[in-house]
Short mmCIF file of C-alpha atoms and ligand atoms in Angstrom, two decimals:
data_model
loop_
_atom_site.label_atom_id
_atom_site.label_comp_id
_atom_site.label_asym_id
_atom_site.label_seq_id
_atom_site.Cartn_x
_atom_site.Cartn_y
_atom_site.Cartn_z
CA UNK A 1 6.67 18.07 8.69
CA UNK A 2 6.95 13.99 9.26
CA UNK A 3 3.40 12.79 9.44
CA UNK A 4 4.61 10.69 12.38
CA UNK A 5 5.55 13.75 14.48
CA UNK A 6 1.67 15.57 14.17
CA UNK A 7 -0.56 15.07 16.79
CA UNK A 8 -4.00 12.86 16.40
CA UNK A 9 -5.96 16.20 15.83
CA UNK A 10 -3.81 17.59 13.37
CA UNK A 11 -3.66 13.93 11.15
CA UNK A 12 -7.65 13.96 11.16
CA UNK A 13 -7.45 16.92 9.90
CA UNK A 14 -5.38 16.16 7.04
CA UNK A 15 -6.79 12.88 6.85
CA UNK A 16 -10.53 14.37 6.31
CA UNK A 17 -9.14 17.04 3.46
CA UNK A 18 -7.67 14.35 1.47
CA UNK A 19 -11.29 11.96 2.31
CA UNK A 20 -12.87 14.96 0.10
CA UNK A 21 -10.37 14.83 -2.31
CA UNK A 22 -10.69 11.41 -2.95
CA UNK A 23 -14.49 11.28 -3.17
CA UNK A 24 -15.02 14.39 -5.56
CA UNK A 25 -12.14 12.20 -7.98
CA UNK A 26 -14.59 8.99 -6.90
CA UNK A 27 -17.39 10.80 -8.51
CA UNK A 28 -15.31 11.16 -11.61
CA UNK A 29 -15.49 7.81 -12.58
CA UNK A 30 -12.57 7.46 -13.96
CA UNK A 31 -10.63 4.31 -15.85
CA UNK A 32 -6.71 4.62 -15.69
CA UNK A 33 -4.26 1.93 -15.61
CA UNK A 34 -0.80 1.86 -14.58
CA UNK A 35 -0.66 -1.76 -13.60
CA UNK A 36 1.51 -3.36 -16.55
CA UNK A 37 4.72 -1.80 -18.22
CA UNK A 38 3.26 -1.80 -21.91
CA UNK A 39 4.72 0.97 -24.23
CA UNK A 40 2.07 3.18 -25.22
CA UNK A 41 0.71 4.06 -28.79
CA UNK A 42 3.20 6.80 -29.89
CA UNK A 43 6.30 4.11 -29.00
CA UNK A 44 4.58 1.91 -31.08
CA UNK A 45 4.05 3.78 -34.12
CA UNK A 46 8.15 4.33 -34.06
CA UNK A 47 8.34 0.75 -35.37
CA UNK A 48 5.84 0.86 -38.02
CA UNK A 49 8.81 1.01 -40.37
CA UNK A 50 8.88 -3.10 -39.89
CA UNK A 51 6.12 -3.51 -42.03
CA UNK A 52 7.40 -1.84 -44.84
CA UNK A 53 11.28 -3.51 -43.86
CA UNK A 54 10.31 -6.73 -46.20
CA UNK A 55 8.21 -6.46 -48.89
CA UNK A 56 7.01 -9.28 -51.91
CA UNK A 57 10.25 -8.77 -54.43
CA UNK A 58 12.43 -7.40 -51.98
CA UNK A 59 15.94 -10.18 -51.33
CA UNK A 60 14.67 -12.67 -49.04
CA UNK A 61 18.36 -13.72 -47.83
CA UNK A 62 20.55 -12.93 -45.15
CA UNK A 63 23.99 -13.33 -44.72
CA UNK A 64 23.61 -16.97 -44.73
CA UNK A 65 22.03 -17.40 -47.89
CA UNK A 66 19.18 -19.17 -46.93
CA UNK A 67 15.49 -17.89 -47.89
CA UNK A 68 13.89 -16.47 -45.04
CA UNK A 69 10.41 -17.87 -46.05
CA UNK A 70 11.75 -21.19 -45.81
CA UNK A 71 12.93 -23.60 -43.06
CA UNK A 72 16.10 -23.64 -41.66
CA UNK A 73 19.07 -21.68 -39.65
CA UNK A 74 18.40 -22.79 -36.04
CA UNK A 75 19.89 -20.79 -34.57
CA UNK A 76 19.12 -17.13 -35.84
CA UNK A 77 20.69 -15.19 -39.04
CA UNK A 78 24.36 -14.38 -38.94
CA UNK A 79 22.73 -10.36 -38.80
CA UNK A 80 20.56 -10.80 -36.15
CA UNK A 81 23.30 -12.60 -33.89
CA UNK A 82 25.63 -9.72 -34.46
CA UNK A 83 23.15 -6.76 -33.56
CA UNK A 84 22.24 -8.49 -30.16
CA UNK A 85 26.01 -9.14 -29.80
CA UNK A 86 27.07 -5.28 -31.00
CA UNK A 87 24.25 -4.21 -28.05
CA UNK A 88 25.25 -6.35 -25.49
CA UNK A 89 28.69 -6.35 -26.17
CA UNK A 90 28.97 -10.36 -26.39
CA UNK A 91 30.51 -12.46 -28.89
CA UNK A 92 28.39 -13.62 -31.51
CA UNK A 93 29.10 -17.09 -31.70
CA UNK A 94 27.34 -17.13 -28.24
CA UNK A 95 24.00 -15.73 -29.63
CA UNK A 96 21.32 -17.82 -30.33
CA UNK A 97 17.95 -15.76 -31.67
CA UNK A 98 14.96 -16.34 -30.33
CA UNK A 99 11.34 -16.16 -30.77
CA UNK A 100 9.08 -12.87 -29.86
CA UNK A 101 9.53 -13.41 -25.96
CA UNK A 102 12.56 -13.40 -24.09
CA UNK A 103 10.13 -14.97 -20.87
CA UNK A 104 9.68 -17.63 -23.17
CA UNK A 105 13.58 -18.29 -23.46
CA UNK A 106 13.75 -18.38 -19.87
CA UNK A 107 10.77 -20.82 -19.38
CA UNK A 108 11.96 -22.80 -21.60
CA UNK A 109 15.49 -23.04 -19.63
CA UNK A 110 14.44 -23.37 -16.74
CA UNK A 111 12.46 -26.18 -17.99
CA UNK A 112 15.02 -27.71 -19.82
CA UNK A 113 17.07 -27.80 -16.30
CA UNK A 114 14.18 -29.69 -14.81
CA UNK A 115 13.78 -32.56 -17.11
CA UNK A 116 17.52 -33.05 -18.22
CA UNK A 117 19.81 -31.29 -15.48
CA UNK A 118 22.87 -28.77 -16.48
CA UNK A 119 25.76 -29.96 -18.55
CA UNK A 120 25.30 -33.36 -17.59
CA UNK A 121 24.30 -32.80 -13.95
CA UNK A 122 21.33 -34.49 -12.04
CA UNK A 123 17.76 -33.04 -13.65
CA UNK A 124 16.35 -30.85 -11.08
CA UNK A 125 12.87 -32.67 -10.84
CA UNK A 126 12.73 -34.48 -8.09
CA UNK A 127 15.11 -32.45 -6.33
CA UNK A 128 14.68 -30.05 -3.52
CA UNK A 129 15.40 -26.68 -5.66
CA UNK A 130 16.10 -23.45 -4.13
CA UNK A 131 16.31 -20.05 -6.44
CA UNK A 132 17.67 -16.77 -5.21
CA UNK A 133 15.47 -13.67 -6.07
CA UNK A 134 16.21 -10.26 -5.93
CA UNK A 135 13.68 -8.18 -4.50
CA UNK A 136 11.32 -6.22 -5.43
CA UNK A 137 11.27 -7.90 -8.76
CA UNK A 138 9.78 -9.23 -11.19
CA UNK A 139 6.68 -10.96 -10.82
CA UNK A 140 6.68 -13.48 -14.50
CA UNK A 141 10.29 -14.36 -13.17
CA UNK A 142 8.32 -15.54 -10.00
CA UNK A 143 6.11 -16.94 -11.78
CA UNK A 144 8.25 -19.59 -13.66
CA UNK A 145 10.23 -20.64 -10.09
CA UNK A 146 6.22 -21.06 -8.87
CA UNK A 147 5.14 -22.97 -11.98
CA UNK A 148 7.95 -25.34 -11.27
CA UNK A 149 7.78 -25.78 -7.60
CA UNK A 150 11.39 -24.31 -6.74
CA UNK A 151 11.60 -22.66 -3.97
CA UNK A 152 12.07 -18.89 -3.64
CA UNK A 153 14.23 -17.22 -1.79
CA UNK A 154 13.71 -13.06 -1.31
CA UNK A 155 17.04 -11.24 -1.56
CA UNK A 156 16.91 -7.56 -0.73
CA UNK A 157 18.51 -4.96 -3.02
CA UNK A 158 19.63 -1.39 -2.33
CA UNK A 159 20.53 1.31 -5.43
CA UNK A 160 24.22 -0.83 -6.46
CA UNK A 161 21.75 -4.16 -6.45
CA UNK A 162 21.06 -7.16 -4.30
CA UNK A 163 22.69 -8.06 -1.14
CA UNK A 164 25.39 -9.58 -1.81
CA UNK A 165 26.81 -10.60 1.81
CA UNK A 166 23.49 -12.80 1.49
CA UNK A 167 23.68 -13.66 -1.79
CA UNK A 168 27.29 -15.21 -0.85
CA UNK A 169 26.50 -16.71 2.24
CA UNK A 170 22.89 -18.46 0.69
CA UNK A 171 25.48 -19.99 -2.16
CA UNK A 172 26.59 -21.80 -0.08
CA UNK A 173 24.05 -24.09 0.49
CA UNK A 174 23.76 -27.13 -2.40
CA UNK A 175 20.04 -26.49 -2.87
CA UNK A 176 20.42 -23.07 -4.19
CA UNK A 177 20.56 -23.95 -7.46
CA UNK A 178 20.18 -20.17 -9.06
CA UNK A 179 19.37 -16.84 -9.06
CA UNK A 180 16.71 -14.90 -11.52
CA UNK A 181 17.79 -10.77 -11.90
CA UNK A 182 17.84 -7.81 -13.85
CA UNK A 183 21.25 -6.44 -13.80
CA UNK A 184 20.68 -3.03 -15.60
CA UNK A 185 17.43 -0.74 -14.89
CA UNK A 186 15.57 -3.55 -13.15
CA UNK A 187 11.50 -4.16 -12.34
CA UNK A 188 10.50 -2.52 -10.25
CA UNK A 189 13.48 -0.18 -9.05
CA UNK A 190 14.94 0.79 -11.83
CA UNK A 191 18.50 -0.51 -10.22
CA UNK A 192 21.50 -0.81 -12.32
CA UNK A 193 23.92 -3.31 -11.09
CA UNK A 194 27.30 -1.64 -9.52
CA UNK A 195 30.59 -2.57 -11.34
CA UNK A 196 31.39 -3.98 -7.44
CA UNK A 197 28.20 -6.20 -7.37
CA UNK A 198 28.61 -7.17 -11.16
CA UNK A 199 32.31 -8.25 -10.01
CA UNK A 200 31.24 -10.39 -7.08
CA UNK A 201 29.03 -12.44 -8.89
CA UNK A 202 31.16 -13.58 -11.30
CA UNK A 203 33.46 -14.75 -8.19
CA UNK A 204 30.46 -16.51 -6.84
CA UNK A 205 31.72 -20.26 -6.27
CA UNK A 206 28.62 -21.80 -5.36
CA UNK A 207 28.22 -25.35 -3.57
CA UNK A 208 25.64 -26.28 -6.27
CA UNK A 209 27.98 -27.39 -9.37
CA UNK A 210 25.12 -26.72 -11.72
CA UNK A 211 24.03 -23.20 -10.59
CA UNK A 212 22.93 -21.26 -13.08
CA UNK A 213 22.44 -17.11 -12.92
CA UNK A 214 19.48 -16.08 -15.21
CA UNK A 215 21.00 -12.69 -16.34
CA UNK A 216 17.92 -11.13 -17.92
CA UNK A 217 19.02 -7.97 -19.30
CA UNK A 218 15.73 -6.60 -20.57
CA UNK A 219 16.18 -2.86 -20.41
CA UNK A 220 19.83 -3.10 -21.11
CA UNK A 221 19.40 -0.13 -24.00
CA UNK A 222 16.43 1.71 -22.34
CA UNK A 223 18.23 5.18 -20.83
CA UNK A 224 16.08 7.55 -20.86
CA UNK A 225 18.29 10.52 -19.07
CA UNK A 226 21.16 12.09 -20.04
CA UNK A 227 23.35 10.89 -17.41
CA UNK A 228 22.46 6.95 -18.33
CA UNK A 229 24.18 3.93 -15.99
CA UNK A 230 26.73 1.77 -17.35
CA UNK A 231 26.19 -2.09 -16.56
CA UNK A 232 29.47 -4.08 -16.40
CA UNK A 233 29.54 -7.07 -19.32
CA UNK A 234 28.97 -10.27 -17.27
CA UNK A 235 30.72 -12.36 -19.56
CA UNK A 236 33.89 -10.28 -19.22
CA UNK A 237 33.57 -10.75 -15.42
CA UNK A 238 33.05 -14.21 -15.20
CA UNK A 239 36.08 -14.77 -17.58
CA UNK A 240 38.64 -13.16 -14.76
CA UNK A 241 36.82 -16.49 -12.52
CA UNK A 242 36.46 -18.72 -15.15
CA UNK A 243 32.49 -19.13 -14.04
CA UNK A 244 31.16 -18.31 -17.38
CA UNK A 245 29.25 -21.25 -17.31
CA UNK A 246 26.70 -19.51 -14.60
CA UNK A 247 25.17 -16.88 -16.58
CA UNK A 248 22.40 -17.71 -18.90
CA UNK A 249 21.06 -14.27 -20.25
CA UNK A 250 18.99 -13.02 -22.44
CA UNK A 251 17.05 -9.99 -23.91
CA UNK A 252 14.59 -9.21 -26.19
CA UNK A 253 12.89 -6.38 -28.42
CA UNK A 254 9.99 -5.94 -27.01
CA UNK A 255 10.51 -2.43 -25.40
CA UNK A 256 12.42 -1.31 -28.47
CA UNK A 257 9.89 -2.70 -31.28
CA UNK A 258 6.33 -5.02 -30.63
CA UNK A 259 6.04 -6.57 -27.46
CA UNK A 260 5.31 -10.08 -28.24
CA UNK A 261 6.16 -9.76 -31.90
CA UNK A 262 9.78 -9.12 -32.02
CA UNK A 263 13.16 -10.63 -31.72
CA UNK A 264 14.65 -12.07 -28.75
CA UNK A 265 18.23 -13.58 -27.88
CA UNK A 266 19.97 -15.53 -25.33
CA UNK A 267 23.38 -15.35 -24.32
CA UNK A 268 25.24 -18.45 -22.83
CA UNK A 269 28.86 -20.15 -22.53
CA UNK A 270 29.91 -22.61 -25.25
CA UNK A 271 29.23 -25.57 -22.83
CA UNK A 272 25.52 -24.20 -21.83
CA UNK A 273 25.05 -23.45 -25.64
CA UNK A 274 25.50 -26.55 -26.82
CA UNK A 275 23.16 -27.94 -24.41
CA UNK A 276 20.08 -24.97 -25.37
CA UNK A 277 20.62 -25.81 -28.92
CA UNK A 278 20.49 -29.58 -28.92
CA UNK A 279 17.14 -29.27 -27.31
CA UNK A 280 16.19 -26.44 -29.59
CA UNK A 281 16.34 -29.00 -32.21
CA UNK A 282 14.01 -30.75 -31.10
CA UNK A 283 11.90 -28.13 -30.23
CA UNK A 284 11.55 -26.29 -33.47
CA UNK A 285 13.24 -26.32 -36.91
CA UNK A 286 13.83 -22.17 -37.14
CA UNK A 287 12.42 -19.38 -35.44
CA UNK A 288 10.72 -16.18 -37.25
CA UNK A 289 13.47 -15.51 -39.72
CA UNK A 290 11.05 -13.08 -41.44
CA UNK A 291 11.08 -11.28 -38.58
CA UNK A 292 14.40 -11.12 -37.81
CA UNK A 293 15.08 -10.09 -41.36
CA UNK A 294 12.33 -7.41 -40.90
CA UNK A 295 14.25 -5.94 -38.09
CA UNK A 296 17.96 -5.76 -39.48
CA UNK A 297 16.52 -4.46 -42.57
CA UNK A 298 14.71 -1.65 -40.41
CA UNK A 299 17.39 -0.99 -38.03
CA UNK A 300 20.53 -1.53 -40.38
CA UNK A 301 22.76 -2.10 -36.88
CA UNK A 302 23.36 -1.35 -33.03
CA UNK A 303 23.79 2.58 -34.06
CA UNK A 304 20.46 2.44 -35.92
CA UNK A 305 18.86 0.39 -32.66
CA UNK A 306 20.45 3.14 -30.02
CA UNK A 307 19.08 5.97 -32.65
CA UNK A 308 15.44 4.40 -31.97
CA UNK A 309 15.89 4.22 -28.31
CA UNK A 310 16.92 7.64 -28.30
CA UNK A 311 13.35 8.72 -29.70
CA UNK A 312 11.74 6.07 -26.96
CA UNK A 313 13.44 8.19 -24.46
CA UNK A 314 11.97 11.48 -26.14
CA UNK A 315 8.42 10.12 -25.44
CA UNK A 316 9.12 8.38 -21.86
CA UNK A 317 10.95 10.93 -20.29
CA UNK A 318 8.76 13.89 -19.85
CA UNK A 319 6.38 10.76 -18.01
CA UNK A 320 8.99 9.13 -15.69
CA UNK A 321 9.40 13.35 -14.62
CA UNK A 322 5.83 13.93 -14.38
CA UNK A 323 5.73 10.54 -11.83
CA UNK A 324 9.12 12.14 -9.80
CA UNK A 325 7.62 15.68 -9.98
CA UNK A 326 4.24 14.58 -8.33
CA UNK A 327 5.79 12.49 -5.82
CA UNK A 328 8.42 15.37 -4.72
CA UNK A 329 5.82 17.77 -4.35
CA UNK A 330 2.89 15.61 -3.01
CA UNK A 331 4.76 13.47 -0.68
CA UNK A 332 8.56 14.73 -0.10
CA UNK A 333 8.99 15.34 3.80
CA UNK A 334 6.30 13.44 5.09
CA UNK A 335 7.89 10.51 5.72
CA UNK A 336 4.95 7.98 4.62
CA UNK A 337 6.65 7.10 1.03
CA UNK A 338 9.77 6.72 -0.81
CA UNK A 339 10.69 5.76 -4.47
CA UNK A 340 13.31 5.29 -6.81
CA UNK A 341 14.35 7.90 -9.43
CA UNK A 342 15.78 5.93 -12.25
CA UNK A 343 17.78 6.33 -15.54
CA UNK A 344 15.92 4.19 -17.86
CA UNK A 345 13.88 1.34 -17.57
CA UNK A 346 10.12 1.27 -17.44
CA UNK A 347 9.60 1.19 -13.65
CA UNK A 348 9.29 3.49 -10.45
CA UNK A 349 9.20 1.01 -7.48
CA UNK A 350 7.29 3.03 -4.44
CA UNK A 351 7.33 2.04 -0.85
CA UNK A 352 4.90 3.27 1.50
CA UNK A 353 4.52 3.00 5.18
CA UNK A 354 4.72 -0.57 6.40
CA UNK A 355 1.10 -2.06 6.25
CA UNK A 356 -0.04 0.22 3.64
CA UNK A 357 0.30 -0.84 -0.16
CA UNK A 358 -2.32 -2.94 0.27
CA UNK A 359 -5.06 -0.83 1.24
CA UNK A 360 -3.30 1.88 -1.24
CA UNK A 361 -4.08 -0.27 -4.17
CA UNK A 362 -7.37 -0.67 -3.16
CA UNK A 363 -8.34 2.78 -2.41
CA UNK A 364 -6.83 3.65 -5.81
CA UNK A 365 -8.73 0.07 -7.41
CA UNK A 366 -12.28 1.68 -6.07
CA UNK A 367 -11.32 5.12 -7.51
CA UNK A 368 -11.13 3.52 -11.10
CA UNK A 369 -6.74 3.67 -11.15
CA UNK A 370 -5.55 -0.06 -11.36
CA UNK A 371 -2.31 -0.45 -10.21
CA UNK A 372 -0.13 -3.72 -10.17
CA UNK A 373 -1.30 -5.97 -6.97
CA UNK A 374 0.23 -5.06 -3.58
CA UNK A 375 2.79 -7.94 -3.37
CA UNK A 376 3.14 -8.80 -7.34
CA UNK A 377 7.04 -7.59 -6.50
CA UNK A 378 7.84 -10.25 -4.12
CA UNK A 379 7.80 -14.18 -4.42
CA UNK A 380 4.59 -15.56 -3.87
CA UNK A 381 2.77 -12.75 -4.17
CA UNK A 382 3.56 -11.65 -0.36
CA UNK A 383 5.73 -8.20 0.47
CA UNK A 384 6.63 -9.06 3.79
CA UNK A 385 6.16 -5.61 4.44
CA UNK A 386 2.82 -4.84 2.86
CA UNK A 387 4.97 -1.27 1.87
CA UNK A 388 6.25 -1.73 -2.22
CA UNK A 389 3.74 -0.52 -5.09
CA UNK A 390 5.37 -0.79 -9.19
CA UNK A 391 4.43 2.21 -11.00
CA UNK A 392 4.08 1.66 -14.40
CA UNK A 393 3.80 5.42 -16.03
CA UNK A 394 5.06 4.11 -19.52
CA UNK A 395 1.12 3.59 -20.93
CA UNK A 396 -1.44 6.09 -20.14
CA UNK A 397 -1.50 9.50 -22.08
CA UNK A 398 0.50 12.67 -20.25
CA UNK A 399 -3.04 13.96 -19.36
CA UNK A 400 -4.01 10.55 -17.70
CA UNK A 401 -0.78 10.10 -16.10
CA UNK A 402 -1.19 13.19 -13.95
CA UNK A 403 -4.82 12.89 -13.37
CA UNK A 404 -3.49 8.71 -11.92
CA UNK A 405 -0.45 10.55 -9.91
CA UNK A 406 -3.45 12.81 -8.46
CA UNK A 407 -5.20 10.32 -7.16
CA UNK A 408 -2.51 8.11 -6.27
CA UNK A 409 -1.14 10.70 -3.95
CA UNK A 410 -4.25 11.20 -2.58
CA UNK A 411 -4.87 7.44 -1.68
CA UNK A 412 -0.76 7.51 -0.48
CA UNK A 413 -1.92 10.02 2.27
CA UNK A 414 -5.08 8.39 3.19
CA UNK A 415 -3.50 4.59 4.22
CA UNK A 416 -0.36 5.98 5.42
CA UNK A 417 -2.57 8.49 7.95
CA UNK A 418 -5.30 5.75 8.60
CA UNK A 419 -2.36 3.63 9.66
CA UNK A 420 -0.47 6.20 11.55
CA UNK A 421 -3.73 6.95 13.60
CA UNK A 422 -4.29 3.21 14.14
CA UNK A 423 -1.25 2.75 15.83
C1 PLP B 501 12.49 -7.84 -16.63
C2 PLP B 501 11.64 -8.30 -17.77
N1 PLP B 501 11.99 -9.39 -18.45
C3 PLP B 501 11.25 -9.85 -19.47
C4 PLP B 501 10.09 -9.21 -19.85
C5 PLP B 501 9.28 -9.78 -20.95
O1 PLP B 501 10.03 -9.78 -22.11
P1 PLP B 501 9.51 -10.52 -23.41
O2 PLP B 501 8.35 -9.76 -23.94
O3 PLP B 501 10.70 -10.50 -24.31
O4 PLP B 501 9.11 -11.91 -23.02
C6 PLP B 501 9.69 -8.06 -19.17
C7 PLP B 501 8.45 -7.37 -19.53
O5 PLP B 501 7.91 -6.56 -18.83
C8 PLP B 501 10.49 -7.60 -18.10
O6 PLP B 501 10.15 -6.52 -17.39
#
């Protein structure tokens, strides 16, 4: 039965049988954490094949033929380009590798835009900057708009992906200057982009002539289910419009290899590619060729990448159905909570009654479960809704993970009833 429809004695009631619950786990004194979306040890140990991938007298040369211990090659080995390309299904020439971070691509874009404006456009310092933001989303992408003082704006998204009657409407106005998303299995909701929505953002024909789409396809190769979503190519779009010149994205290895010690790419038109690589040059002279060289040799080429994935998905399955399972049986027909149920990714995204994730977080928080901070899903820090919570299962062990669902359940009930009583 709907927790709103129960009468005040029958919610105390509840309300005190889930107080005892949570203190006997209180006395546990437990430490879990499902705040951050790190893969955990057994994901790891699938790579461990990269340190054995280059070794002292083994060819040192890529396609290129230039030493990988040395300087040089810009722009990434002819290898690396083409794997990111194969995955993404891009053209290579539009590949440039980067470093171990993917965020770090985008920061430095974003940057880039401020001091020295797009393609020859006004630099956005100075400038009143608006950006549009899916949300719930990610909070690093938040971070960068906040780091540079742009303004953010919260778009709402439902399971095909943001709004896009406001996303087309809000273009219109010359101070959006941009959009941050995550077209395929996005944090928090695990939301793939509809062929529909991919299509009408490549028509976008924003007032802003130097508005720029950061298309950051981070879990573009993480399905985990059997049934996984298909993401329409961006690039393909845009080319029906001729706006190819929006999209800046980019994608890394850090959910396939080592977080922070992998490969990354980004993906951009001739005209923006010229632009990232003249500044690259002054930036650095090559990025981690040994690393890069590490990871063709280990993977050998897309079908060796999607081979790897598929054991990711062996390990991070069985956890994204031990999150689903606890949440259907816990909290299905109550009507405090509901949360996505996605095909890959590394996210559930859980909403809670209005005015609760707050006080959910910190019930779990005194318990000994960290979760991500109420609000880390929305610019600024502030749900408007106090009601969205990312779960992160990907870390903890299988034993841990239930014990954390346990609890948070537990805490679920407790704010949502505290509230419902309140009111
Ligand atoms: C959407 C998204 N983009 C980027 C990153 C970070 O990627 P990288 O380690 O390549 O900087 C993450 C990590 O959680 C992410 O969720």
């Amino acid at each position: 039965m709907e927790y709103s429809r129960m009468e005040k004695e029958q919610l105390q009631e509840r309300l005190a049988q889930m107080q005892q619950a949570y203190n006997a786990y209180a006395q546990m004194h437990l430490t879990l954490n499902m705040a951050r979306g790190k893969p955990e040890t057994r994901q790891l140990d699938l790579s461990d094949g990269l340190f054995t991938a280059l070794q002292a007298g083994d060819a040192m040369k890529g396609a290129d033929n230039m030493d990988v211990r040395n300087y040089g090659v810009l722009t990434g080995l002819a290898e690396a380009k083409a794997l990111f390309a194969d995955l993404l299904g891009v053209r290579k020439e539009n590949v440039i590798i980067g470093g171990a971070s993917s965020l770090n691509l985008m920061f430095d874009y974003i940057s880039q835009c401020m001091t020295h404006g797009v393609c020859g456009h006004a630099p956005w310092f100075g400038q009143k900057i608006k950006f549009l933001c899916p949300v719930p989303g990610y909070d690093r992408h938040f971070g960068i708009l906040e780091y540079f003082g742009i303004e953010m704006i919260g778009i709402d998204m439902d399971e095909s992906g943001p709004d896009m009657d406001a996303i087309e409407s809000w273009v219109q106005d010359p101070q959006v200057k941009g959009m941050f998303c995550v077209p395929k299995y996005s944090n928090p909701g695990g939301v793939t982009f509809s062929a529909q929505t991919v299509d009408r953002i490549a028509k976008l024909q924003p007032a802003a002539k130097d508005f720029r789409i950061i298309w950051d396809n981070a879990y573009g190769i993480h399905d985990f289910s059997d049934t996984p979503d298909t993401l329409t190519e961006i690039f393909s779009a845009c080319e029906k419009y001729g706006t190819e010149d929006h999209i800046i994205e980019v994608a890394s290895f850090a959910k396939v290899t080592f977080p922070g010690s992998c490969i990354s790419c980004i993906v951009a038109s001739d005209n923006n590619l010229a632009q990232i690589e003249r500044r690259m040059s002054f930036q650095i002279i090559n990025q981690d060729k040994v690393s890069q060289l590490r990871h063709i040799n280990f993977f050998k080429d897309a079908d060796g990448v999607r081979a790897h994935m598929r054991r990711q998905a062996e390990i991070l399955r069985p956890k994204f159905e031990t999150v689903l399972r606890n949440f259907s049986e816990k909290l299905d027909g109550k009507g405090i909570a509901k949360w996505t149920k996605p095909n890959g990714g590394y996210f559930v995204s859980l909403d809670v009654l209005d005015g609760c994730a707050k006080r959910v977080v910190e019930l779990c928080k005194q318990c000994g479960l960290v979760l991500t901070g109420a609000g880390a899903t929305y610019p600024y820090g502030k749900d408007p809704r106090d009601r969205n919570i990312r779960i992160a299962p990907t870390f903890p062990s299988t034993a841990e993970l239930q014990q954390a669902m346990d609890v948070l359940c537990v805490c679920i009930e407790i704010a949502c009833i505290e509230k419902l009583l309140s009111a």
